[in-house]
Short mmCIF file of C-alpha atoms in Angstrom, two decimals:
data_model
loop_
_atom_site.label_atom_id
_atom_site.label_comp_id
_atom_site.label_asym_id
_atom_site.label_seq_id
_atom_site.Cartn_x
_atom_site.Cartn_y
_atom_site.Cartn_z
CA MET J 1 144.81 112.09 97.39
CA ASP J 2 141.79 110.76 95.14
CA SER J 3 140.30 108.08 98.13
CA GLU J 4 141.27 111.31 100.60
CA THR J 5 138.86 113.54 98.10
CA ASN J 6 136.14 111.32 98.00
CA LYS J 7 135.57 110.01 100.87
CA LYS J 8 133.93 113.21 101.25
CA LEU J 9 131.64 113.29 98.98
CA PRO J 10 128.08 111.28 99.48
CA VAL J 11 129.28 107.32 98.55
CA THR J 12 126.92 104.79 98.08
CA ASP J 13 127.83 101.22 99.15
CA PRO J 14 129.08 99.41 95.52
CA LEU J 15 128.46 95.28 97.52
CA LYS J 16 125.80 96.92 98.88
CA SER J 17 124.58 97.79 95.10
CA GLU J 18 125.61 94.50 93.75
CA GLY J 19 123.17 92.24 96.32
CA LYS J 20 120.23 94.55 95.12
CA GLU J 21 120.67 93.60 91.83
CA LYS J 22 120.43 90.00 92.90
CA ASN J 23 118.52 89.60 95.21
CA GLY J 24 115.86 90.79 92.41
CA SER J 25 114.29 93.36 90.46
CA ALA J 26 111.48 94.51 92.68
CA MET J 27 111.06 97.80 93.47
CA THR J 28 111.79 98.55 96.90
CA LYS J 29 110.01 100.90 99.40
CA GLN J 30 112.91 103.74 99.36
CA GLY J 31 112.59 102.90 95.43
CA ALA J 32 108.58 103.37 95.24
CA TYR J 33 109.54 106.17 97.31
CA ALA J 34 111.50 107.51 95.64
CA ALA J 35 109.85 107.14 92.29
CA ILE J 36 106.95 108.86 93.38
CA SER J 37 108.96 112.49 94.98
CA TYR J 38 109.47 112.47 91.11
CA MET J 39 106.75 111.99 89.70
CA ALA J 40 105.33 115.13 92.33
CA SER J 41 108.74 116.83 91.16
CA ALA J 42 108.13 116.72 87.49
CA VAL J 43 104.16 117.98 87.48
CA LEU J 44 105.66 120.69 89.07
CA LEU J 45 108.37 120.94 87.17
CA VAL J 46 106.89 121.35 83.78
CA MET J 47 103.98 124.05 85.10
CA PHE J 48 106.78 126.16 86.63
CA ASN J 49 109.04 126.51 83.41
CA LYS J 50 106.42 126.87 81.31
CA ALA J 51 104.56 129.88 83.03
CA ALA J 52 108.47 131.69 82.85
CA LEU J 53 108.15 130.57 78.75
CA SER J 54 104.08 131.12 78.10
CA SER J 55 102.62 133.30 80.94
CA TYR J 56 105.77 135.86 81.07
CA SER J 57 107.36 135.15 77.32
CA PHE J 58 110.31 134.73 78.81
CA PRO J 59 112.72 134.43 75.68
CA TYR J 60 116.01 132.63 77.66
CA ALA J 61 115.16 129.45 77.93
CA ASN J 62 119.69 128.76 78.79
CA VAL J 63 118.84 131.56 81.70
CA ILE J 64 116.24 129.56 83.26
CA THR J 65 118.46 126.28 82.56
CA LEU J 66 122.12 127.74 83.85
CA PHE J 67 120.04 129.11 87.34
CA GLN J 68 118.12 125.70 87.66
CA ASN J 69 121.97 124.82 87.14
CA MET J 70 123.34 126.97 90.02
CA SER J 71 121.34 125.42 92.42
CA ASN J 72 122.76 121.54 92.12
CA ASN J 73 125.84 123.17 91.80
CA PRO J 74 128.25 122.67 95.64
CA ALA J 75 130.69 124.87 97.38
CA ARG J 76 133.13 121.57 97.87
CA LEU J 77 136.05 120.62 95.75
CA VAL J 78 136.03 117.05 94.28
CA SER J 79 138.71 115.39 92.37
CA PHE J 80 140.04 115.77 88.70
CA LYS J 81 139.69 112.04 88.88
CA THR J 82 136.09 111.91 89.69
CA LEU J 83 135.14 114.55 87.78
CA LEU J 84 136.22 113.26 84.52
CA HIS J 85 135.05 109.41 85.41
CA SER J 86 131.35 111.50 85.38
CA LEU J 87 132.10 113.98 83.00
CA PRO J 88 130.29 111.46 80.33
CA LEU J 89 127.31 111.64 82.73
CA ALA J 90 127.53 115.57 82.70
CA LEU J 91 127.59 116.26 79.24
CA SER J 92 124.67 113.88 78.51
CA TYR J 93 123.05 115.78 81.42
CA LEU J 94 123.39 119.14 79.97
CA LEU J 95 122.08 118.03 76.68
CA TYR J 96 118.92 116.71 78.68
CA MET J 97 118.30 119.77 80.52
CA LEU J 98 118.94 122.48 77.05
CA ILE J 99 117.13 120.60 74.55
CA THR J 100 113.45 118.93 76.83
CA MET J 101 113.76 122.86 77.77
CA GLU J 102 113.55 124.24 74.26
CA SER J 103 110.71 121.42 74.17
CA VAL J 104 108.20 122.59 76.55
CA ARG J 105 108.76 125.51 75.31
CA ALA J 106 108.54 124.31 71.24
CA ILE J 107 104.98 122.83 72.04
CA ASN J 108 101.82 123.08 73.88
CA VAL J 109 101.76 121.01 77.66
CA PRO J 110 99.68 117.99 76.55
CA MET J 111 101.37 117.28 73.45
CA TYR J 112 104.47 117.12 74.91
CA THR J 113 103.50 114.66 77.59
CA THR J 114 101.87 112.71 75.13
CA LEU J 115 105.47 113.17 72.41
CA ARG J 116 107.72 112.19 75.38
CA ARG J 117 105.95 109.02 75.92
CA THR J 118 108.06 107.42 73.15
CA THR J 119 110.61 107.97 75.40
CA VAL J 120 110.59 104.70 76.79
CA ALA J 121 111.01 102.74 73.29
CA PHE J 122 114.73 105.22 73.37
CA THR J 123 115.69 103.97 76.81
CA MET J 124 115.67 100.21 76.53
CA ILE J 125 117.70 100.89 73.61
CA VAL J 126 120.31 102.70 74.68
CA GLU J 127 119.62 100.62 78.10
CA TYR J 128 120.76 97.75 76.71
CA LEU J 129 123.83 98.73 74.53
CA LEU J 130 125.25 100.89 77.55
CA THR J 131 124.38 98.13 80.17
CA GLY J 132 123.00 95.06 78.85
CA GLN J 133 120.21 95.15 80.19
CA LYS J 134 117.61 92.90 79.24
CA HIS J 135 113.28 92.70 79.81
CA SER J 136 111.05 90.19 80.09
CA LEU J 137 108.01 90.30 77.71
CA ARG J 138 105.25 91.36 80.22
CA VAL J 139 107.36 94.25 80.74
CA VAL J 140 108.04 94.46 76.77
CA GLY J 141 104.58 94.18 75.92
CA SER J 142 103.36 97.27 78.45
CA VAL J 143 106.40 99.70 76.72
CA GLY J 144 104.29 98.72 73.61
CA ILE J 145 100.74 99.59 74.27
CA ILE J 146 102.47 102.83 76.37
CA ILE J 147 103.94 104.23 72.55
CA LEU J 148 100.85 102.67 70.86
CA GLY J 149 98.54 105.53 73.16
CA ALA J 150 101.31 107.94 72.24
CA PHE J 151 100.40 107.75 68.59
CA VAL J 152 96.41 107.47 69.00
CA ALA J 153 97.29 110.43 71.16
CA GLY J 154 98.36 112.36 68.44
CA ALA J 155 97.34 111.24 65.43
CA ARG J 156 94.92 114.28 65.53
CA ASP J 157 96.46 116.46 66.49
CA LEU J 158 94.92 119.68 65.70
CA SER J 159 98.30 122.19 66.66
CA PHE J 160 100.72 120.03 64.48
CA ASP J 161 103.91 121.92 65.17
CA ALA J 162 107.10 119.99 63.34
CA TYR J 163 109.98 122.15 64.61
CA GLY J 164 108.29 121.38 68.46
CA TYR J 165 107.38 117.29 67.07
CA ALA J 166 111.03 117.08 66.16
CA VAL J 167 113.06 119.37 69.30
CA VAL J 168 110.16 116.56 71.29
CA PHE J 169 112.18 113.68 70.01
CA VAL J 170 115.37 115.02 70.37
CA ALA J 171 114.79 115.16 73.59
CA ASN J 172 113.99 111.78 74.10
CA ILE J 173 117.12 109.86 72.95
CA CYS J 174 119.22 112.82 75.20
CA THR J 175 117.31 111.70 78.28
CA ALA J 176 117.42 107.55 76.91
CA VAL J 177 120.67 108.35 76.98
CA TYR J 178 121.59 111.05 80.45
CA LEU J 179 119.06 108.36 82.43
CA ALA J 180 121.27 105.15 81.31
CA SER J 181 123.96 106.80 82.20
CA ILE J 182 123.01 107.68 84.82
CA ALA J 183 122.67 103.73 85.99
CA ARG J 184 125.75 103.05 84.83
CA ILE J 185 128.47 105.41 86.44
CA GLY J 186 126.30 105.80 89.34
CA LYS J 187 126.60 102.23 90.57
CA SER J 188 130.39 102.17 88.98
CA SER J 189 131.39 105.88 91.01
CA GLY J 190 130.36 104.50 94.69
CA LEU J 191 128.37 108.35 94.04
CA ASN J 192 125.32 108.30 95.59
CA SER J 193 122.47 111.21 93.97
CA PHE J 194 123.99 114.28 96.29
CA GLY J 195 127.06 113.07 94.77
CA LEU J 196 126.57 112.78 91.01
CA MET J 197 124.17 116.21 91.05
CA TRP J 198 127.71 117.81 92.86
CA CYS J 199 129.98 116.56 89.79
CA ASN J 200 127.24 117.25 87.54
CA GLY J 201 126.75 121.35 89.04
CA ILE J 202 131.14 122.10 88.85
CA ILE J 203 131.13 120.89 84.65
CA CYS J 204 127.70 121.77 83.61
CA GLY J 205 128.21 125.73 85.40
CA PRO J 206 131.00 127.12 84.08
CA ILE J 207 129.49 125.56 80.42
CA LEU J 208 126.15 126.91 80.80
CA LEU J 209 127.39 129.73 81.98
CA PHE J 210 130.16 130.42 79.20
CA TRP J 211 126.38 129.71 76.35
CA THR J 212 124.77 132.68 77.75
CA SER J 213 127.86 135.35 78.01
CA ILE J 214 128.58 135.01 74.82
CA ARG J 215 125.25 134.00 72.98
CA GLY J 216 123.79 137.91 75.58
CA ASP J 217 121.31 135.99 76.89
CA LEU J 218 122.21 137.70 80.69
CA GLU J 219 122.33 140.67 79.13
CA ALA J 220 119.44 141.06 77.26
CA MET J 221 117.62 139.88 80.59
CA ARG J 222 118.24 142.94 82.18
CA ASN J 223 115.96 144.79 79.66
CA PHE J 224 113.11 142.14 80.00
CA PRO J 225 109.55 143.69 81.35
CA PHE J 226 108.80 141.30 84.04
CA LEU J 227 112.49 140.81 84.89
CA PHE J 228 111.38 142.48 89.11
CA SER J 229 107.45 141.20 89.23
CA PRO J 230 106.86 139.47 91.84
CA GLY J 231 105.74 136.54 90.46
CA PHE J 232 107.73 136.47 87.60
CA GLN J 233 110.50 136.51 90.53
CA VAL J 234 108.37 132.99 92.57
CA VAL J 235 108.07 131.31 89.15
CA MET J 236 111.80 130.75 88.54
CA LEU J 237 112.50 130.50 92.13
CA LEU J 238 110.13 127.25 92.82
CA SER J 239 110.96 126.52 89.48
CA CYS J 240 114.60 126.86 90.52
CA ILE J 241 113.47 124.39 93.44
CA MET J 242 111.77 121.83 92.05
CA ALA J 243 114.71 120.79 89.73
CA PHE J 244 116.81 120.11 92.51
CA LEU J 245 113.86 118.02 93.88
CA ILE J 246 113.59 115.93 90.66
CA ASN J 247 117.20 116.01 89.96
CA TYR J 248 117.79 113.93 93.17
CA PHE J 249 114.76 111.81 93.33
CA VAL J 250 116.09 111.76 89.13
CA PHE J 251 119.20 109.95 90.34
CA MET J 252 117.78 108.28 93.31
CA ASN J 253 114.91 106.42 90.82
CA THR J 254 117.33 105.47 88.36
CA THR J 255 120.01 104.04 90.42
CA LEU J 256 117.39 102.31 92.99
CA ASN J 257 115.19 101.28 90.44
CA SER J 258 116.13 101.55 86.12
CA ALA J 259 116.83 104.00 83.50
CA LEU J 260 113.18 102.05 82.70
CA THR J 261 111.57 102.77 85.17
CA GLN J 262 112.49 106.16 85.69
CA THR J 263 111.28 106.91 82.16
CA ILE J 264 107.64 104.63 83.20
CA CYS J 265 107.83 106.86 86.57
CA GLY J 266 107.42 110.15 83.53
CA ASN J 267 105.05 108.21 81.69
CA LEU J 268 102.93 107.81 85.17
CA LYS J 269 102.41 111.65 85.72
CA ASP J 270 101.60 112.60 82.71
CA LEU J 271 97.89 112.06 83.65
CA PHE J 272 98.92 114.77 86.54
CA THR J 273 100.37 117.01 83.57
CA ILE J 274 98.02 116.93 81.21
CA GLY J 275 95.64 117.55 83.19
CA PHE J 276 96.77 120.64 84.85
CA GLY J 277 98.37 121.81 81.46
CA TRP J 278 94.60 122.39 79.90
CA ILE J 279 93.07 124.28 82.47
CA LEU J 280 96.33 126.64 83.13
CA PHE J 281 97.70 126.50 78.99
CA GLY J 282 94.96 125.11 77.41
CA GLY J 283 96.78 124.47 73.79
CA LEU J 284 94.67 121.18 72.57
CA PRO J 285 91.17 120.96 71.39
CA PHE J 286 89.05 118.25 73.06
CA ASP J 287 89.48 114.78 70.66
CA LEU J 288 88.47 111.71 71.47
CA MET J 289 91.45 110.13 70.03
CA ASN J 290 92.95 112.17 72.51
CA VAL J 291 91.34 111.30 75.29
CA VAL J 292 91.72 107.15 73.72
CA GLY J 293 95.19 107.05 73.39
CA GLN J 294 96.26 109.36 76.69
CA SER J 295 94.13 105.78 78.76
CA LEU J 296 96.13 103.67 76.45
CA GLY J 297 98.93 105.26 77.60
CA PHE J 298 98.06 105.09 80.99
CA PHE J 299 97.08 101.78 81.13
CA GLY J 300 100.35 100.22 80.06
CA SER J 301 102.14 102.32 82.46
CA CYS J 302 100.03 101.01 85.77
CA LEU J 303 100.45 97.45 84.07
CA TYR J 304 104.51 98.41 83.84
CA ALA J 305 104.41 98.79 87.20
CA TYR J 306 102.46 95.65 88.79
CA CYS J 307 105.34 94.22 87.41
CA LYS J 308 108.17 95.64 89.00
CA LEU J 309 106.44 95.53 91.64
CA LYS J 310 106.29 91.84 91.45
CA GLY J 311 109.25 91.36 90.06
CA GLN J 312 108.24 89.99 86.51
#
């Protein structure tokens, strides 16, 4: 029964995946496509989420998370065994979404992207603990440059907010666990990106619906003054579309490349996120130390990308 149900899900060939691992760690064309597509959708998702939470002052971040999760939920049954196998991934995904959404609200866009760069350190540790993945000295060095850049950029943040910083660091830990879980469960289950997304949607959807209901967010949302505003509705729609795309490309990038590569891609796209965030939302005064730190982080990300392309 389980095998018949799993045949209905998009799956990957475990032998092919294993063969790719043995052939080396250089990034393939498909892997590069997944990485670039993720970066483009990630920039847009942060902008739309920030617009809903800040520009329209929408106070119900959990409702946005629920709508975004519903955009990933399939109208198809899966076996209980498959759901049970993907349960750790779904729970880490739920924490990742909820806390990341709160971190976007709690801090301005430039500093949000700066602090999120420290995720690479957490990812390397969690990846090693869960999958035993080790990296070359050049890769470790590039990660060190990224972290150094993050600390330099935030050293003189005039808008320091202890709560906001704490939430971002918790989001970093959740992100690291989530990405490492994708790499581990994706390979062991045989499900491809869509299959993993479907399992996440089936497990997380009811939990989010229950959570937002008991908190009264769904009922309170009816009194939101911009609920029927065309601008707000367009922002919410685009946010859900970007959430679907980014989840697909996160799974694709992590399974084709690695959890650390996915994290580095998040750092590379930060240059554009910071630029758009400064222009559209502001919130951070110009500071030379911040610019130097951002440049260091971008250089470290490029160095990592070069190492992966060369298979180092």
